[in-house]
């Protein structure tokens, strides 16, 4: 059995780290190509790798298989995403049993988006319900949760969202990872509000490198993050050349990360999206900043 190290120990080490996110294939036919890309990202040696869970849980098999394989072959801590809104207690319980048996003790516990025009079992309402369940199942799990520096789309406002976030942390969340944002000021202001609300777990900034013009609008629509004028200007200037846009987007993300490190952040999570070249370029740009005491 392969024991994945506890993420919380890495997050509290006081050293600067980068982690990467990969997603599983949607179908068996795409397993090979997706797996190859995820392997290349893993081979870069991030502090940990997170493996997302397909919306609605339809690809849960692939999430677990990919996570297990990457953790085993690259001796990496892997964070397995798990959503609950389309699940039953029975399926969640079975998943927890399986993860425990396979030595995968790091879970990103999420509600998931409420599917439009689809029946949901109705056994879970919020991520906090799932976190309670994981905690009572086994206290050895390290549990992550999601947070939203610009507010979650379903919340009436940022203050209300933070009140619910506090309930989620009190339910047993060990750390939080933010939705993408493109101005660091947004993160630092949010961090202040969270500390003021008594939320004292590590808050990992999530950075999305924008390496294609169409990604600008897509990311904004998906996340609700504000696109600052200088990022829009960059897409307007370089968007017609894929290579130039990739280089500019990597430089933008690198600069965001450097500024976060300079502001005292020790761990940044990169939405590397199965793009090994992008992940490698960012890692390379930051080589001398990483693994040092902050
Ligand atoms: P919750 O924490 O439950 O919050 C959802 C909403 O409910 C918020 O508006 C909150 O304010 C509100 N709320 C919470 N508690 C209460 C309460 N008691 N009363 C009233 N309102 C309440 N999706 C996937 O499908 N797969 C993934 O792998 C995935 N990974 C993600 C990783 C990160 C870092 C992030 C930021 C998001 C990720 N998502 C993923 C998207 C996520 O599933 C959606 O944003 C989803 O809509 C909310 O999930 P949550 O866990 O944040 O929900």
Coordinates of N, CA and C in Angstrom, one line a residue, residues 115-242:
X115 N -26.5 20.8 -10.5 CA -26.8 20.6 -11.9 C -28.1 21.2 -12.4
X116 N -28.1 21.9 -13.5 CA -29.3 22.5 -14.0 C -30.2 21.4 -14.6
X117 N -31.5 21.5 -14.4 CA -32.4 20.5 -14.9 C -32.1 19.1 -14.6
X118 N -31.5 18.9 -13.5 CA -31.2 17.4 -13.1 C -31.6 17.2 -11.7
X119 N -32.1 16.0 -11.5 CA -32.5 15.6 -10.1 C -31.2 15.4 -9.3
X120 N -31.1 15.8 -8.1 CA -30.0 15.4 -7.2 C -30.6 14.6 -6.1
X121 N -29.8 13.7 -5.5 CA -30.3 12.9 -4.4 C -30.8 13.7 -3.2
X122 N -30.2 14.9 -3.0 CA -30.7 15.7 -1.9 C -30.2 15.3 -0.5
X123 N -29.2 14.4 -0.5 CA -28.7 14.0 0.8 C -27.6 15.0 1.4
X124 N -27.1 15.8 0.5 CA -26.1 16.8 0.9 C -26.6 18.2 0.4
X125 N -26.4 19.2 1.2 CA -26.7 20.5 0.7 C -25.4 21.4 0.5
X126 N -24.5 21.2 1.4 CA -23.3 22.1 1.4 C -22.0 21.2 1.6
X127 N -20.9 21.8 1.2 CA -19.6 21.1 1.4 C -19.4 20.8 2.9
X128 N -19.9 21.6 3.8 CA -19.7 21.4 5.2 C -20.3 20.0 5.7
X129 N -21.4 19.6 5.0 CA -22.0 18.3 5.3 C -21.0 17.2 5.0
X130 N -20.4 17.3 3.9 CA -19.4 16.3 3.5 C -18.2 16.3 4.4
X131 N -17.8 17.5 4.8 CA -16.6 17.6 5.7 C -16.9 17.0 7.1
X132 N -18.1 17.2 7.6 CA -18.5 16.6 8.9 C -18.4 15.0 8.7
X133 N -18.9 14.6 7.6 CA -18.9 13.1 7.4 C -17.5 12.5 7.3
X134 N -16.6 13.2 6.5 CA -15.2 12.7 6.4 C -14.6 12.7 7.8
X135 N -14.7 13.8 8.5 CA -14.1 13.9 9.9 C -14.6 12.8 10.8
X136 N -15.9 12.5 10.7 CA -16.3 11.5 11.7 C -16.0 10.1 11.2
X137 N -15.7 10.0 9.9 CA -15.3 8.7 9.3 C -13.9 8.3 9.8
X138 N -13.0 9.3 9.6 CA -11.6 9.1 10.0 C -10.8 10.4 10.2
X139 N -10.4 10.6 11.4 CA -9.7 11.9 11.7 C -8.4 12.0 11.1
X140 N -7.9 10.9 10.5 CA -6.5 11.0 9.8 C -6.5 11.7 8.5
X141 N -7.7 11.9 7.9 CA -7.7 12.6 6.6 C -7.4 14.1 6.7
X142 N -6.5 14.6 5.8 CA -6.3 16.0 5.7 C -7.4 16.5 4.7
X143 N -8.2 17.5 5.2 CA -9.3 18.0 4.4 C -9.1 19.4 3.9
X144 N -9.3 19.6 2.6 CA -9.2 20.9 2.0 C -10.6 21.4 1.6
X145 N -10.8 22.7 1.5 CA -12.1 23.2 1.1 C -11.9 24.3 0.1
X146 N -12.9 24.7 -0.6 CA -12.8 25.8 -1.6 C -13.2 27.1 -1.0
X147 N -12.6 28.3 -1.4 CA -13.1 29.6 -1.0 C -13.0 30.6 -2.1
X148 N -13.7 31.7 -2.0 CA -13.9 32.5 -3.1 C -13.6 34.0 -2.8
X149 N -12.4 34.5 -3.1 CA -12.0 35.9 -2.8 C -13.0 36.9 -3.3
X150 N -13.7 36.6 -4.4 CA -14.6 37.6 -5.0 C -16.1 37.2 -4.7
X151 N -16.3 36.2 -3.7 CA -17.6 35.7 -3.4 C -18.0 34.6 -4.3
X152 N -18.8 33.6 -3.7 CA -19.3 32.5 -4.5 C -20.6 33.0 -5.2
X153 N -20.8 32.5 -6.4 CA -22.0 33.0 -7.2 C -23.3 32.8 -6.5
X154 N -23.5 31.8 -5.6 CA -24.8 31.6 -5.0 C -25.0 32.4 -3.7
X155 N -23.9 33.1 -3.3 CA -24.0 33.8 -2.0 C -24.5 35.2 -2.2
X156 N -25.3 35.7 -1.2 CA -25.8 37.1 -1.3 C -24.7 38.1 -1.3
X157 N -23.6 37.8 -0.7 CA -22.5 38.8 -0.6 C -21.3 38.1 0.0
X158 N -20.2 38.8 0.0 CA -18.9 38.3 0.5 C -19.0 38.0 2.0
X159 N -19.6 38.9 2.7 CA -19.7 38.7 4.2 C -20.4 37.4 4.5
X160 N -21.6 37.2 3.8 CA -22.4 36.0 4.1 C -21.6 34.7 3.7
X161 N -20.9 34.8 2.6 CA -20.1 33.7 2.1 C -19.0 33.4 3.1
X162 N -18.4 34.4 3.7 CA -17.4 34.2 4.7 C -18.0 33.5 6.0
X163 N -19.2 33.9 6.3 CA -19.8 33.3 7.5 C -20.0 31.8 7.3
X164 N -20.4 31.5 6.1 CA -20.6 30.0 5.8 C -19.2 29.3 5.7
X165 N -18.3 30.1 5.2 CA -16.9 29.5 5.2 C -16.4 29.1 6.6
X166 N -16.7 30.0 7.5 CA -16.3 29.7 8.9 C -16.9 28.4 9.4
X167 N -18.2 28.2 9.0 CA -18.9 27.0 9.4 C -18.2 25.7 8.8
X168 N -17.7 26.0 7.6 CA -17.0 24.9 6.9 C -15.7 24.5 7.6
X169 N -15.0 25.6 8.0 CA -13.7 25.3 8.7 C -14.0 24.7 10.0
X170 N -15.0 25.2 10.7 CA -15.3 24.6 12.0 C -15.8 23.1 11.9
X171 N -16.3 22.7 10.7 CA -16.7 21.3 10.5 C -15.5 20.4 10.4
X172 N -14.3 21.0 10.2 CA -13.1 20.2 10.2 C -12.2 20.4 9.0
X173 N -12.3 21.5 8.3 CA -11.4 21.8 7.1 C -10.0 22.2 7.6
X174 N -9.0 21.6 7.1 CA -7.6 21.9 7.5 C -7.0 23.0 6.7
X175 N -7.4 23.2 5.5 CA -6.9 24.3 4.7 C -7.9 24.7 3.6
X176 N -7.7 25.8 3.0 CA -8.6 26.3 1.9 C -7.8 26.7 0.7
X177 N -8.4 26.4 -0.5 CA -7.7 26.9 -1.7 C -8.7 27.8 -2.4
X178 N -8.1 29.0 -2.9 CA -9.0 30.0 -3.4 C -9.4 29.7 -4.9
X179 N -10.5 30.2 -5.3 CA -10.8 30.3 -6.7 C -9.8 31.2 -7.3
X180 N -9.6 31.1 -8.7 CA -8.6 31.9 -9.3 C -9.0 33.4 -9.1
X181 N -7.9 34.2 -9.1 CA -8.1 35.7 -9.1 C -6.9 36.2 -9.9
X182 N -7.0 37.4 -10.4 CA -6.0 38.0 -11.3 C -5.4 39.3 -10.8
X183 N -5.8 39.7 -9.6 CA -5.2 40.8 -8.9 C -4.9 40.4 -7.5
X184 N -3.6 40.5 -7.1 CA -3.3 40.0 -5.8 C -3.9 40.8 -4.6
X185 N -4.2 42.0 -4.9 CA -4.9 42.8 -3.9 C -6.2 42.1 -3.5
X186 N -6.8 41.5 -4.4 CA -8.1 40.8 -4.1 C -7.8 39.7 -3.0
X187 N -6.7 39.0 -3.2 CA -6.4 37.9 -2.2 C -6.0 38.5 -0.9
X188 N -5.2 39.5 -0.9 CA -4.7 40.0 0.4 C -5.8 40.6 1.2
X189 N -6.7 41.3 0.5 CA -7.9 41.9 1.2 C -8.8 40.8 1.8
X190 N -9.0 39.8 1.0 CA -9.8 38.6 1.4 C -9.2 37.9 2.6
X191 N -7.9 37.8 2.6 CA -7.1 37.1 3.7 C -7.4 37.9 5.0
X192 N -7.3 39.2 4.9 CA -7.6 40.0 6.0 C -9.0 39.8 6.6
X193 N -10.0 39.7 5.7 CA -11.4 39.5 6.1 C -11.5 38.1 6.8
X194 N -10.8 37.1 6.2 CA -10.9 35.7 6.8 C -10.3 35.7 8.2
X195 N -9.1 36.3 8.3 CA -8.5 36.3 9.7 C -9.4 37.0 10.7
X196 N -10.0 38.1 10.2 CA -10.9 38.9 11.1 C -12.1 38.1 11.5
X197 N -12.5 37.1 10.6 CA -13.7 36.3 10.9 C -13.3 35.1 11.8
X198 N -12.0 35.0 12.1 CA -11.5 33.9 13.0 C -11.2 32.6 12.2
X199 N -11.0 32.8 10.9 CA -10.5 31.6 10.1 C -9.0 31.6 10.0
X200 N -8.4 30.6 10.7 CA -7.0 30.7 10.8 C -6.2 29.5 10.1
X201 N -6.9 28.8 9.3 CA -6.2 27.7 8.5 C -5.5 28.3 7.3
X202 N -4.5 27.5 6.8 CA -3.8 28.1 5.6 C -4.7 28.3 4.4
X203 N -4.5 29.5 3.8 CA -5.4 29.8 2.6 C -4.5 29.8 1.4
X204 N -4.6 28.8 0.6 CA -3.7 28.7 -0.6 C -4.3 29.5 -1.8
X205 N -3.5 30.5 -2.3 CA -4.0 31.2 -3.4 C -4.0 30.2 -4.7
X206 N -5.0 30.3 -5.5 CA -5.1 29.5 -6.7 C -4.8 30.4 -7.9
X207 N -3.8 30.0 -8.6 CA -3.4 30.9 -9.8 C -3.6 30.2 -11.1
X208 N -4.3 30.8 -11.9 CA -4.6 30.2 -13.3 C -3.8 31.0 -14.3
X209 N -2.8 30.3 -15.0 CA -2.1 30.9 -16.0 C -3.0 31.0 -17.3
X210 N -3.2 32.2 -17.8 CA -4.0 32.4 -19.0 C -3.1 32.4 -20.2
X211 N -3.2 31.3 -21.0 CA -2.2 31.1 -22.0 C -2.9 31.1 -23.4
X212 N -4.1 31.5 -23.5 CA -4.8 31.6 -24.8 C -5.9 32.6 -24.7
X213 N -6.1 33.3 -25.8 CA -7.1 34.4 -25.8 C -8.5 34.0 -25.3
X214 N -9.0 32.9 -25.8 CA -10.3 32.5 -25.5 C -10.5 32.1 -24.0
X215 N -9.3 31.8 -23.4 CA -9.3 31.4 -22.0 C -9.7 32.6 -21.1
X216 N -9.5 33.8 -21.6 CA -9.8 35.0 -20.8 C -11.3 35.0 -20.4
X217 N -12.2 35.0 -21.4 CA -13.6 35.1 -21.2 C -14.1 33.8 -20.5
X218 N -13.6 32.7 -20.9 CA -14.0 31.4 -20.3 C -13.7 31.4 -18.8
X219 N -12.5 31.8 -18.5 CA -12.2 31.8 -17.0 C -13.0 32.7 -16.2
X220 N -13.3 33.9 -16.8 CA -14.1 34.9 -16.1 C -15.5 34.3 -15.9
X221 N -16.1 33.7 -17.0 CA -17.4 33.2 -16.9 C -17.5 32.0 -15.9
X222 N -16.5 31.2 -15.9 CA -16.5 30.0 -15.0 C -16.3 30.4 -13.6
X223 N -15.5 31.3 -13.3 CA -15.1 31.6 -11.9 C -15.7 32.9 -11.3
X224 N -16.2 33.8 -12.2 CA -16.7 35.0 -11.7 C -15.6 36.0 -11.3
X225 N -14.3 35.6 -11.6 CA -13.2 36.5 -11.3 C -13.1 37.7 -12.2
X226 N -12.8 38.9 -11.6 CA -12.7 40.1 -12.4 C -11.4 40.0 -13.3
X227 N -11.5 40.3 -14.6 CA -10.3 40.4 -15.4 C -9.8 41.8 -15.4
X228 N -8.6 42.1 -14.8 CA -8.1 43.4 -14.8 C -7.7 43.9 -16.2
X229 N -7.8 45.2 -16.4 CA -7.4 45.8 -17.7 C -6.1 45.4 -18.2
X230 N -5.1 45.2 -17.4 CA -3.8 44.9 -17.9 C -3.7 43.4 -18.4
X231 N -4.6 42.5 -17.9 CA -4.6 41.2 -18.4 C -5.4 41.2 -19.7
X232 N -6.4 42.0 -19.8 CA -7.2 42.1 -21.0 C -6.3 42.7 -22.1
X233 N -5.5 43.7 -21.8 CA -4.6 44.4 -22.7 C -3.6 43.4 -23.3
X234 N -3.2 42.5 -22.4 CA -2.2 41.5 -22.8 C -2.8 40.5 -23.8
X235 N -4.0 40.1 -23.6 CA -4.7 39.2 -24.5 C -5.0 39.9 -25.8
X236 N -5.3 41.2 -25.8 CA -5.6 42.0 -27.0 C -4.3 42.1 -27.8
X237 N -3.2 42.3 -27.2 CA -1.9 42.5 -27.9 C -1.3 41.3 -28.4
X238 N -1.4 40.2 -27.7 CA -0.7 38.9 -28.1 C -1.6 37.8 -28.4
X239 N -2.9 38.0 -28.3 CA -3.9 36.8 -28.4 C -3.8 36.2 -29.8
X240 N -3.4 36.9 -30.8 CA -3.5 36.3 -32.2 C -2.3 35.4 -32.4
X241 N -1.3 35.4 -31.5 CA -0.1 34.5 -31.7 C -0.1 33.5 -30.5
X242 N -0.4 32.2 -30.7 CA -0.5 31.3 -29.5 C 0.8 31.3 -28.7

